[in-house]
Structures are given as C-alpha cells and as structure tokens.
C-alpha cells in the first residue's frame, strides 16, 4: 500500500514506527482495566493492517453477527444524548435523520490542509496511515476527486443488540480506506452525560475520540472532541498489553469540531476542523445527500 518502508520487528510489536508510537503512549504510565473503565474500552487491531476487512474479522473473533443493507445509523437514538447541556429537540430533524439512518446517505469530501501542516500529513500517510489502511486522511484534494464510498456495518451480539456500528469510508480513486471507525456512546466520568464515542482500531490498540454535543441557535449541531484532562471528552490513544490492561495517553493537543448544518441551498453539509495546540491544521468538508436508488 505504501512505497515508504518502515522495518518489521516481529509479530507482537509489529512495525518499528508503530512500536515507537506505542512506547510513547506507554510513557504516560496511565494504566486502566478496560473491563472497569468501559467508557474507554473498544476494538483493537492486529499489528499489520486494519483495512476494509477489519469488521468481519472483529465480528468473527468476538462472536458477533454482521448486518448490512438495513437502515442503520451511527447513533441509534439521538435522544439518548439529551442532558442538562444538550437537547435533541433543538436539532434540525434532517441532521438527526442522517445520524440515525446513515446507511441511506452518501458523501462527497474535500480536504484542506494548512500549508505548514501538509508535509506532516504526507509523512503520516507514508509512515502509518496508508500502510495500515486507517485514519488515512486525503493529503491532496485530487485524492478524493471521484468521491468516497460509505458503508454502515452493524455488529450485533447474540441478543441481536447492536454493540458497535462500523462506518467504513474509502476513496473511490485509490480504494484506500480513510476511516474504519466503530461508533457507540459513553459517559466520560468528568462530564457525567452521554457522548458520541468513535473507536479507530490501530495496531495493538486504538484511537478513541469522545465527542460531546452542542446545540446551535440555527438548529445545526456541533460535536466537540475537546477537554483539559483524562476523563473529559477528547482524543485518547490506547495500547493494550492484555485483555485487562491498557495504557492510555490523553492527547490534549489535538481537538476536533464537527459542525453539521444545512447550507443556503438546503443541502446537508459538515465541516470537520482539526486543531493542534489551537492552530487549525486540517479541514474536511462534506456534502451529504440521500442515496439515489435505481
């Protein structure tokens, strides 16, 4: 998948660049038992690759069944996010429809890297994301010029209850996986109310993004992955050393805002803003439309 090699160490540690990243996470010395800190628990990846077959492999390993083709959404019931801080009644119904029935929608995407950050994005792509087929953000707008595919995959337990909803997005032009994210919800201990939780499996661990919702006066929605410390919303990196022990690093420097709204032409759009220490380094712009069926 990539012409930029990083040495393979062994079947446990994986590639050198991945192993060094995992050592950096472990340097935080924050350890949890995922069985008890289940607000942070989530799917993990094998050392080599995540890719488009991840959810099938995860389902087989964890005795889950896969359901595709039905009207599944990233959020089962948007009202579950209601709290003293947020009301789903104030969100435009078309936005809620997208989140509760995501499989009915298709997306176009435009990426916009800041000039200083673009070389860093290219390096990340070559060292990590293209090789593992995960978090593979388009570096050039031309990469996604032919569009992206969007597949919703429900992972259900023996009681037919949805445990995770997988969202697999791929670039049409290159067939590269952009995101393989497992969606659910959780209640971070410092917030005390339900948030959207997205888990991106990585070699021997995952990146977990916890997004808290905000009502906007015009009926649009903002989701924020931001906070100040462990237990807040935000961006977490986890490395699992066993099923009951994981190292966690809360990456306070990275914050995201997802703004979902209707534009002046009544089209559904999303602006996804990434910041590093307060400076915007990447913007993803989505146009969201219902799929056209023959």
PDB file of N, CA and C in Angstrom, residues 74-90 96 99-100 184-188 192-197 211-214:
ATOM      1  N   UNK A  74     -25.280   5.853  12.827  1.00  0.00           N
ATOM      2  CA  UNK A  74     -24.168   5.993  13.756  1.00  0.00           C
ATOM      3  C   UNK A  74     -24.650   6.149  15.187  1.00  0.00           C
ATOM      4  N   UNK A  75     -25.824   6.750  15.351  1.00  0.00           N
ATOM      5  CA  UNK A  75     -26.429   6.935  16.675  1.00  0.00           C
ATOM      6  C   UNK A  75     -27.795   6.262  16.644  1.00  0.00           C
ATOM      7  N   UNK A  76     -27.990   5.286  17.513  1.00  0.00           N
ATOM      8  CA  UNK A  76     -29.238   4.518  17.486  1.00  0.00           C
ATOM      9  C   UNK A  76     -30.447   5.393  17.786  1.00  0.00           C
ATOM     10  N   UNK A  77     -30.343   6.230  18.800  1.00  0.00           N
ATOM     11  CA  UNK A  77     -31.440   7.113  19.199  1.00  0.00           C
ATOM     12  C   UNK A  77     -30.818   8.417  19.682  1.00  0.00           C
ATOM     13  N   UNK A  78     -31.026   9.483  18.927  1.00  0.00           N
ATOM     14  CA  UNK A  78     -30.356  10.742  19.236  1.00  0.00           C
ATOM     15  C   UNK A  78     -30.781  11.308  20.584  1.00  0.00           C
ATOM     16  N   UNK A  79     -31.987  10.961  21.034  1.00  0.00           N
ATOM     17  CA  UNK A  79     -32.465  11.484  22.319  1.00  0.00           C
ATOM     18  C   UNK A  79     -31.648  10.959  23.489  1.00  0.00           C
ATOM     19  N   UNK A  80     -30.881   9.873  23.273  1.00  0.00           N
ATOM     20  CA  UNK A  80     -30.033   9.348  24.346  1.00  0.00           C
ATOM     21  C   UNK A  80     -28.918  10.331  24.713  1.00  0.00           C
ATOM     22  N   UNK A  81     -28.667  11.301  23.843  1.00  0.00           N
ATOM     23  CA  UNK A  81     -27.641  12.306  24.126  1.00  0.00           C
ATOM     24  C   UNK A  81     -28.184  13.477  24.935  1.00  0.00           C
ATOM     25  N   UNK A  82     -29.486  13.473  25.221  1.00  0.00           N
ATOM     26  CA  UNK A  82     -30.084  14.580  25.960  1.00  0.00           C
ATOM     27  C   UNK A  82     -29.499  14.691  27.363  1.00  0.00           C
ATOM     28  N   UNK A  83     -29.300  15.917  27.800  1.00  0.00           N
ATOM     29  CA  UNK A  83     -28.785  16.186  29.143  1.00  0.00           C
ATOM     30  C   UNK A  83     -29.146  17.621  29.496  1.00  0.00           C
ATOM     31  N   UNK A  84     -28.681  18.066  30.646  1.00  0.00           N
ATOM     32  CA  UNK A  84     -28.888  19.472  31.013  1.00  0.00           C
ATOM     33  C   UNK A  84     -28.113  20.400  30.085  1.00  0.00           C
ATOM     34  N   UNK A  85     -27.148  19.835  29.340  1.00  0.00           N
ATOM     35  CA  UNK A  85     -26.310  20.628  28.443  1.00  0.00           C
ATOM     36  C   UNK A  85     -26.766  20.579  26.980  1.00  0.00           C
ATOM     37  N   UNK A  86     -27.670  19.641  26.660  1.00  0.00           N
ATOM     38  CA  UNK A  86     -27.991  19.416  25.252  1.00  0.00           C
ATOM     39  C   UNK A  86     -29.404  18.869  25.114  1.00  0.00           C
ATOM     40  N   UNK A  87     -30.106  19.336  24.065  1.00  0.00           N
ATOM     41  CA  UNK A  87     -31.452  18.839  23.767  1.00  0.00           C
ATOM     42  C   UNK A  87     -31.546  18.458  22.293  1.00  0.00           C
ATOM     43  N   UNK A  88     -31.892  17.203  22.042  1.00  0.00           N
ATOM     44  CA  UNK A  88     -32.041  16.751  20.654  1.00  0.00           C
ATOM     45  C   UNK A  88     -33.241  17.414  19.978  1.00  0.00           C
ATOM     46  N   UNK A  89     -34.207  17.911  20.766  1.00  0.00           N
ATOM     47  CA  UNK A  89     -35.380  18.577  20.199  1.00  0.00           C
ATOM     48  C   UNK A  89     -35.010  19.864  19.469  1.00  0.00           C
ATOM     49  N   UNK A  90     -33.844  20.415  19.776  1.00  0.00           N
ATOM     50  CA  UNK A  90     -33.415  21.671  19.158  1.00  0.00           C
ATOM     51  C   UNK A  90     -32.575  21.450  17.896  1.00  0.00           C
ATOM     52  N   UNK A  96     -30.677  14.816  12.476  1.00  0.00           N
ATOM     53  CA  UNK A  96     -30.934  13.610  13.270  1.00  0.00           C
ATOM     54  C   UNK A  96     -31.163  12.417  12.350  1.00  0.00           C
ATOM     55  N   UNK A  99     -27.880  10.932  11.256  1.00  0.00           N
ATOM     56  CA  UNK A  99     -27.174  10.166  12.283  1.00  0.00           C
ATOM     57  C   UNK A  99     -27.890   8.866  12.639  1.00  0.00           C
ATOM     58  N   UNK A 100     -29.209   8.848  12.565  1.00  0.00           N
ATOM     59  CA  UNK A 100     -29.943   7.637  12.929  1.00  0.00           C
ATOM     60  C   UNK A 100     -30.122   6.684  11.751  1.00  0.00           C
ATOM     61  N   UNK A 184     -20.251   4.126  18.998  1.00  0.00           N
ATOM     62  CA  UNK A 184     -21.111   3.774  20.119  1.00  0.00           C
ATOM     63  C   UNK A 184     -21.261   5.038  20.961  1.00  0.00           C
ATOM     64  N   UNK A 185     -21.601   4.903  22.221  1.00  0.00           N
ATOM     65  CA  UNK A 185     -21.681   6.065  23.105  1.00  0.00           C
ATOM     66  C   UNK A 185     -21.066   5.710  24.445  1.00  0.00           C
ATOM     67  N   UNK A 186     -20.750   6.723  25.222  1.00  0.00           N
ATOM     68  CA  UNK A 186     -20.189   6.504  26.550  1.00  0.00           C
ATOM     69  C   UNK A 186     -20.447   7.741  27.399  1.00  0.00           C
ATOM     70  N   UNK A 187     -20.227   7.592  28.697  1.00  0.00           N
ATOM     71  CA  UNK A 187     -20.370   8.706  29.629  1.00  0.00           C
ATOM     72  C   UNK A 187     -19.023   8.956  30.296  1.00  0.00           C
ATOM     73  N   UNK A 188     -18.259   9.934  29.828  1.00  0.00           N
ATOM     74  CA  UNK A 188     -16.965  10.223  30.455  1.00  0.00           C
ATOM     75  C   UNK A 188     -17.156  10.665  31.905  1.00  0.00           C
ATOM     76  N   UNK A 192     -20.269  13.338  32.922  1.00  0.00           N
ATOM     77  CA  UNK A 192     -21.484  12.833  33.553  1.00  0.00           C
ATOM     78  C   UNK A 192     -22.692  12.766  32.649  1.00  0.00           C
ATOM     79  N   UNK A 193     -22.516  12.941  31.344  1.00  0.00           N
ATOM     80  CA  UNK A 193     -23.623  12.773  30.410  1.00  0.00           C
ATOM     81  C   UNK A 193     -23.112  12.052  29.166  1.00  0.00           C
ATOM     82  N   UNK A 194     -24.070  11.507  28.400  1.00  0.00           N
ATOM     83  CA  UNK A 194     -23.712  10.627  27.288  1.00  0.00           C
ATOM     84  C   UNK A 194     -23.128  11.414  26.117  1.00  0.00           C
ATOM     85  N   UNK A 195     -22.085  10.843  25.534  1.00  0.00           N
ATOM     86  CA  UNK A 195     -21.394  11.451  24.395  1.00  0.00           C
ATOM     87  C   UNK A 195     -21.257  10.423  23.277  1.00  0.00           C
ATOM     88  N   UNK A 196     -20.977  10.900  22.083  1.00  0.00           N
ATOM     89  CA  UNK A 196     -20.670  10.015  20.959  1.00  0.00           C
ATOM     90  C   UNK A 196     -19.227   9.538  21.105  1.00  0.00           C
ATOM     91  N   UNK A 197     -19.033   8.242  20.948  1.00  0.00           N
ATOM     92  CA  UNK A 197     -17.700   7.645  21.073  1.00  0.00           C
ATOM     93  C   UNK A 197     -17.357   6.950  19.756  1.00  0.00           C
ATOM     94  N   UNK A 211     -16.840  12.669  21.728  1.00  0.00           N
ATOM     95  CA  UNK A 211     -17.390  13.928  21.237  1.00  0.00           C
ATOM     96  C   UNK A 211     -18.620  14.327  22.044  1.00  0.00           C
ATOM     97  N   UNK A 212     -18.594  15.514  22.626  1.00  0.00           N
ATOM     98  CA  UNK A 212     -19.770  16.000  23.347  1.00  0.00           C
ATOM     99  C   UNK A 212     -20.565  16.954  22.446  1.00  0.00           C
ATOM    100  N   UNK A 213     -21.913  16.879  22.527  1.00  0.00           N
ATOM    101  CA  UNK A 213     -22.768  17.621  21.598  1.00  0.00           C
ATOM    102  C   UNK A 213     -23.084  19.033  22.096  1.00  0.00           C
ATOM    103  N   UNK A 214     -23.307  19.921  21.134  1.00  0.00           N
ATOM    104  CA  UNK A 214     -23.688  21.301  21.449  1.00  0.00           C
ATOM    105  C   UNK A 214     -24.791  21.749  20.499  1.00  0.00           C
TER     106      UNK A 214
END
